[in-house]
Amino acid sequence: MNRQTKSFSLFLILFFTANFSYTQEEKIFDTETEKEELKFNINSNGSHYFKFTFLNQVWLRYNESNPGTIMDSEPKSETFDIGLRRTRIQMFGQITDKVFLYFQIGQNNFNTAYNSNGGNRKNALFMHDALGEYKVSKTNALKLGAGLTINNGLSRFSQPSIGSIMTADVPVFAQATVEQVDQFARRLSVYARGQVSKLDYRIGISDPFPISSTGNTIPQVSVNSNFANTGRNKQLYAYFIWQFFEHENHLTPYMTGTHLGKKKVFNIAVGGIHQKNAMWNRPSVNDSIAFEDMNLFCVESYLDIPINKSEGSAISAYAGYFMTDYGKNYLRYNGLMNPANGSSLNPNINITKQGANFGNAYPMFGSGSQLYCQLGYLFPRKVLGEKIRLMPYASVTLSKFDRLNSEGMELYNAGLNWLIKEHRSKISIDWQNRPTYFLNSNMDVQSGERRNQIVLQYQIYI
């Protein structure tokens, strides 16, 4: 059986699995009297409350492995795995007229490769967010907050509400320092945010974690920049949105993926992050260490509007241009919930020199520029009825990283959401096509064969 036949066979399995899941789910939600949320009122009119939410995203995935991929000490040209992409519990509430409290705990990327190299598979659950917020004004004009938070200055996808995203996953590169000097994109911060007329803003100061606390081997200082292991400075960030039509939700710092036609939203935004001397490199063994600032900037636009309200059709679109300066030739591979755990490639001729380009990894972060776009269409109710809605989508990431010289990095995704009960119960099928790279005999970067990945995701959220 050739690779194409295997891929098609897997797709059929995923298709029928998804149909079976829908049949079962329809029975679960076949009631008009169900309670929509787990909310406990503190006062008589419900203006003071505390609320709980739960989310689980399960992946079934087929992946064509990058060259040299090793899984459990064996070479693997392709893999099939099952994993928990995200499992989350949120606890939050308006405690008084002025005080808002928010917590989130959970785990990410939990599959059989998780901590497979002598780690403990039980060490998965951790605190994502823990913050308190005080509303200074009667309206949302000014809120002051502090704690462990995803509140961010770069992009709406740097602080995504993952339960409402349109694509099967977010563009993780927008979470620019994820698991380097933050805790899964969260930082210890103090901030101000608010909405004044059509302006939505957030500004803040973060205390980044040391790179030594990632739990991974610290890269040695080299000719190419990496996060410095000494002399940490605070991060400064700011993010400004101009909302032409309706205001978006402002309860938490998280930003909606798609409103499914329930709002008329068109925004233009700019954002940035600065950290002094965040990076270091050493041009040669005889040179002293050189420190460089990290400067990240984004300009973006977001559109999410109904086309025909009576029929329920809608369109969602996004375009963002990112300029990311992590210092000289910084480049980081990353693979979402990587199904593999090793590489047979010689690290001396490996583009990353860290052996990190196995499994489904690709150059995700780097000094250079990136353009990310996504587009989706929500079909009207008449197509399959109210119980199941279809929303196909496509996205593209076009990157030019200094380290890759003249080679571009193009990532393509296309998929389909089956919205059984909006975002609360949905099935997503996603196809991804990604590049691979190697160093030729002259030690120049050269692109290799492209690889594919197919994901079936089931999300349930309450």
mmCIF file of N, CA, C and O in Angstrom, residues 389-427:
data_model
loop_
_atom_site.group_PDB
_atom_site.id
_atom_site.type_symbol
_atom_site.label_atom_id
_atom_site.label_comp_id
_atom_site.label_asym_id
_atom_site.label_seq_id
_atom_site.Cartn_x
_atom_site.Cartn_y
_atom_site.Cartn_z
ATOM 1 N N ARG A 389 -23.838 22.421 11.617
ATOM 2 C CA ARG A 389 -23.442 23.523 10.754
ATOM 3 C C ARG A 389 -22.048 23.256 10.208
ATOM 4 O O ARG A 389 -21.180 22.721 10.913
ATOM 5 N N LEU A 390 -21.814 23.659 8.976
ATOM 6 C CA LEU A 390 -20.520 23.452 8.345
ATOM 7 C C LEU A 390 -19.781 24.782 8.185
ATOM 8 O O LEU A 390 -20.376 25.783 7.784
ATOM 9 N N MET A 391 -18.483 24.755 8.491
ATOM 10 C CA MET A 391 -17.650 25.941 8.316
ATOM 11 C C MET A 391 -16.289 25.521 7.770
ATOM 12 O O MET A 391 -15.385 25.174 8.537
ATOM 13 N N PRO A 392 -16.106 25.533 6.456
ATOM 14 C CA PRO A 392 -14.782 25.270 5.897
ATOM 15 C C PRO A 392 -13.871 26.479 6.071
ATOM 16 O O PRO A 392 -14.347 27.612 6.202
ATOM 17 N N TYR A 393 -12.574 26.229 6.052
ATOM 18 C CA TYR A 393 -11.616 27.313 6.237
ATOM 19 C C TYR A 393 -10.313 26.969 5.524
ATOM 20 O O TYR A 393 -10.050 25.814 5.159
ATOM 21 N N ALA A 394 -9.487 27.977 5.367
ATOM 22 C CA ALA A 394 -8.131 27.787 4.844
ATOM 23 C C ALA A 394 -7.244 28.839 5.493
ATOM 24 O O ALA A 394 -7.701 29.944 5.832
ATOM 25 N N SER A 395 -5.964 28.504 5.673
ATOM 26 C CA SER A 395 -5.014 29.467 6.223
ATOM 27 C C SER A 395 -3.659 29.255 5.576
ATOM 28 O O SER A 395 -3.341 28.172 5.083
ATOM 29 N N VAL A 396 -2.853 30.315 5.602
ATOM 30 C CA VAL A 396 -1.516 30.252 5.031
ATOM 31 C C VAL A 396 -0.582 31.087 5.890
ATOM 32 O O VAL A 396 -0.955 32.162 6.372
ATOM 33 N N THR A 397 0.636 30.568 6.107
ATOM 34 C CA THR A 397 1.698 31.297 6.790
ATOM 35 C C THR A 397 2.877 31.412 5.838
ATOM 36 O O THR A 397 3.387 30.394 5.355
ATOM 37 N N LEU A 398 3.280 32.639 5.539
ATOM 38 C CA LEU A 398 4.414 32.891 4.656
ATOM 39 C C LEU A 398 5.490 33.604 5.464
ATOM 40 O O LEU A 398 5.270 34.728 5.934
ATOM 41 N N SER A 399 6.637 32.959 5.636
ATOM 42 C CA SER A 399 7.686 33.489 6.500
ATOM 43 C C SER A 399 8.990 33.657 5.733
ATOM 44 O O SER A 399 9.315 32.843 4.858
ATOM 45 N N LYS A 400 9.712 34.704 6.084
ATOM 46 C CA LYS A 400 11.062 34.933 5.583
ATOM 47 C C LYS A 400 11.978 35.110 6.787
ATOM 48 O O LYS A 400 11.995 36.162 7.427
ATOM 49 N N PHE A 401 12.692 34.038 7.133
ATOM 50 C CA PHE A 401 13.587 34.068 8.278
ATOM 51 C C PHE A 401 15.025 34.297 7.824
ATOM 52 O O PHE A 401 15.490 33.693 6.845
ATOM 53 N N ASP A 402 15.737 35.143 8.559
ATOM 54 C CA ASP A 402 17.125 35.445 8.203
ATOM 55 C C ASP A 402 17.970 34.171 8.133
ATOM 56 O O ASP A 402 18.821 34.025 7.245
ATOM 57 N N ARG A 403 17.751 33.260 9.034
ATOM 58 C CA ARG A 403 18.571 32.047 9.131
ATOM 59 C C ARG A 403 18.411 31.148 7.914
ATOM 60 O O ARG A 403 19.307 30.370 7.573
ATOM 61 N N LEU A 404 17.269 31.219 7.257
ATOM 62 C CA LEU A 404 17.012 30.360 6.101
ATOM 63 C C LEU A 404 17.504 30.984 4.799
ATOM 64 O O LEU A 404 17.258 30.432 3.716
ATOM 65 N N ASN A 405 18.185 32.132 4.910
ATOM 66 C CA ASN A 405 18.742 32.808 3.735
ATOM 67 C C ASN A 405 17.649 33.098 2.720
ATOM 68 O O ASN A 405 16.656 33.731 3.028
ATOM 69 N N SER A 406 17.777 32.605 1.506
ATOM 70 C CA SER A 406 16.804 32.919 0.455
ATOM 71 C C SER A 406 15.604 31.980 0.457
ATOM 72 O O SER A 406 14.649 32.184 -0.296
ATOM 73 N N GLU A 407 15.634 30.934 1.279
ATOM 74 C CA GLU A 407 14.526 29.977 1.313
ATOM 75 C C GLU A 407 13.363 30.544 2.136
ATOM 76 O O GLU A 407 13.543 30.991 3.268
ATOM 77 N N GLY A 408 12.185 30.516 1.565
ATOM 78 C CA GLY A 408 11.005 30.928 2.304
ATOM 79 C C GLY A 408 10.432 29.761 3.103
ATOM 80 O O GLY A 408 10.826 28.600 2.928
ATOM 81 N N MET A 409 9.520 30.066 4.018
ATOM 82 C CA MET A 409 8.827 29.040 4.791
ATOM 83 C C MET A 409 7.330 29.226 4.538
ATOM 84 O O MET A 409 6.735 30.209 4.962
ATOM 85 N N GLU A 410 6.738 28.274 3.811
ATOM 86 C CA GLU A 410 5.312 28.356 3.496
ATOM 87 C C GLU A 410 4.587 27.191 4.160
ATOM 88 O O GLU A 410 4.949 26.030 3.964
ATOM 89 N N LEU A 411 3.573 27.523 4.938
ATOM 90 C CA LEU A 411 2.763 26.529 5.633
ATOM 91 C C LEU A 411 1.315 26.707 5.202
ATOM 92 O O LEU A 411 0.776 27.817 5.243
ATOM 93 N N TYR A 412 0.671 25.612 4.780
ATOM 94 C CA TYR A 412 -0.704 25.670 4.302
ATOM 95 C C TYR A 412 -1.592 24.741 5.128
ATOM 96 O O TYR A 412 -1.205 23.608 5.444
ATOM 97 N N ASN A 413 -2.776 25.252 5.473
ATOM 98 C CA ASN A 413 -3.782 24.447 6.177
ATOM 99 C C ASN A 413 -5.139 24.655 5.529
ATOM 100 O O ASN A 413 -5.460 25.764 5.075
ATOM 101 N N ALA A 414 -5.929 23.613 5.486
ATOM 102 C CA ALA A 414 -7.317 23.706 5.034
ATOM 103 C C ALA A 414 -8.116 22.687 5.822
ATOM 104 O O ALA A 414 -7.610 21.617 6.178
ATOM 105 N N GLY A 415 -9.360 23.027 6.114
ATOM 106 C CA GLY A 415 -10.135 22.104 6.928
ATOM 107 C C GLY A 415 -11.616 22.412 6.923
ATOM 108 O O GLY A 415 -12.099 23.318 6.220
ATOM 109 N N LEU A 416 -12.321 21.648 7.737
ATOM 110 C CA LEU A 416 -13.779 21.764 7.829
ATOM 111 C C LEU A 416 -14.204 21.565 9.275
ATOM 112 O O LEU A 416 -13.805 20.590 9.929
ATOM 113 N N ASN A 417 -15.014 22.506 9.778
ATOM 114 C CA ASN A 417 -15.637 22.367 11.094
ATOM 115 C C ASN A 417 -17.065 21.869 10.932
ATOM 116 O O ASN A 417 -17.820 22.396 10.108
ATOM 117 N N TRP A 418 -17.414 20.874 11.739
ATOM 118 C CA TRP A 418 -18.793 20.440 11.854
ATOM 119 C C TRP A 418 -19.281 20.909 13.213
ATOM 120 O O TRP A 418 -18.939 20.303 14.235
ATOM 121 N N LEU A 419 -20.061 21.972 13.221
ATOM 122 C CA LEU A 419 -20.499 22.601 14.464
ATOM 123 C C LEU A 419 -21.793 21.949 14.909
ATOM 124 O O LEU A 419 -22.890 22.335 14.491
ATOM 125 N N ILE A 420 -21.668 20.969 15.765
ATOM 126 C CA ILE A 420 -22.843 20.225 16.224
ATOM 127 C C ILE A 420 -23.675 21.080 17.169
ATOM 128 O O ILE A 420 -24.895 21.128 17.082
ATOM 129 N N LYS A 421 -22.995 21.749 18.079
ATOM 130 C CA LYS A 421 -23.636 22.735 18.952
ATOM 131 C C LYS A 421 -22.680 23.909 19.093
ATOM 132 O O LYS A 421 -22.043 24.100 20.120
ATOM 133 N N GLU A 422 -22.562 24.643 17.984
ATOM 134 C CA GLU A 422 -21.623 25.755 17.880
ATOM 135 C C GLU A 422 -20.232 25.295 18.333
ATOM 136 O O GLU A 422 -19.765 24.239 17.914
ATOM 137 N N HIS A 423 -19.560 26.080 19.188
ATOM 138 C CA HIS A 423 -18.226 25.687 19.629
ATOM 139 C C HIS A 423 -18.258 24.676 20.772
ATOM 140 O O HIS A 423 -17.229 24.110 21.132
ATOM 141 N N ARG A 424 -19.444 24.464 21.341
ATOM 142 C CA ARG A 424 -19.534 23.574 22.502
ATOM 143 C C ARG A 424 -19.285 22.115 22.136
ATOM 144 O O ARG A 424 -18.774 21.342 22.942
ATOM 145 N N SER A 425 -19.678 21.745 20.973
ATOM 146 C CA SER A 425 -19.425 20.389 20.488
ATOM 147 C C SER A 425 -19.162 20.469 18.999
ATOM 148 O O SER A 425 -20.066 20.776 18.219
ATOM 149 N N LYS A 426 -17.918 20.252 18.605
ATOM 150 C CA LYS A 426 -17.597 20.370 17.185
ATOM 151 C C LYS A 426 -16.505 19.386 16.805
ATOM 152 O O LYS A 426 -15.659 19.009 17.625
ATOM 153 N N ILE A 427 -16.545 18.997 15.546
ATOM 154 C CA ILE A 427 -15.551 18.101 14.962
ATOM 155 C C ILE A 427 -14.853 18.864 13.847
ATOM 156 O O ILE A 427 -15.516 19.502 13.015
#
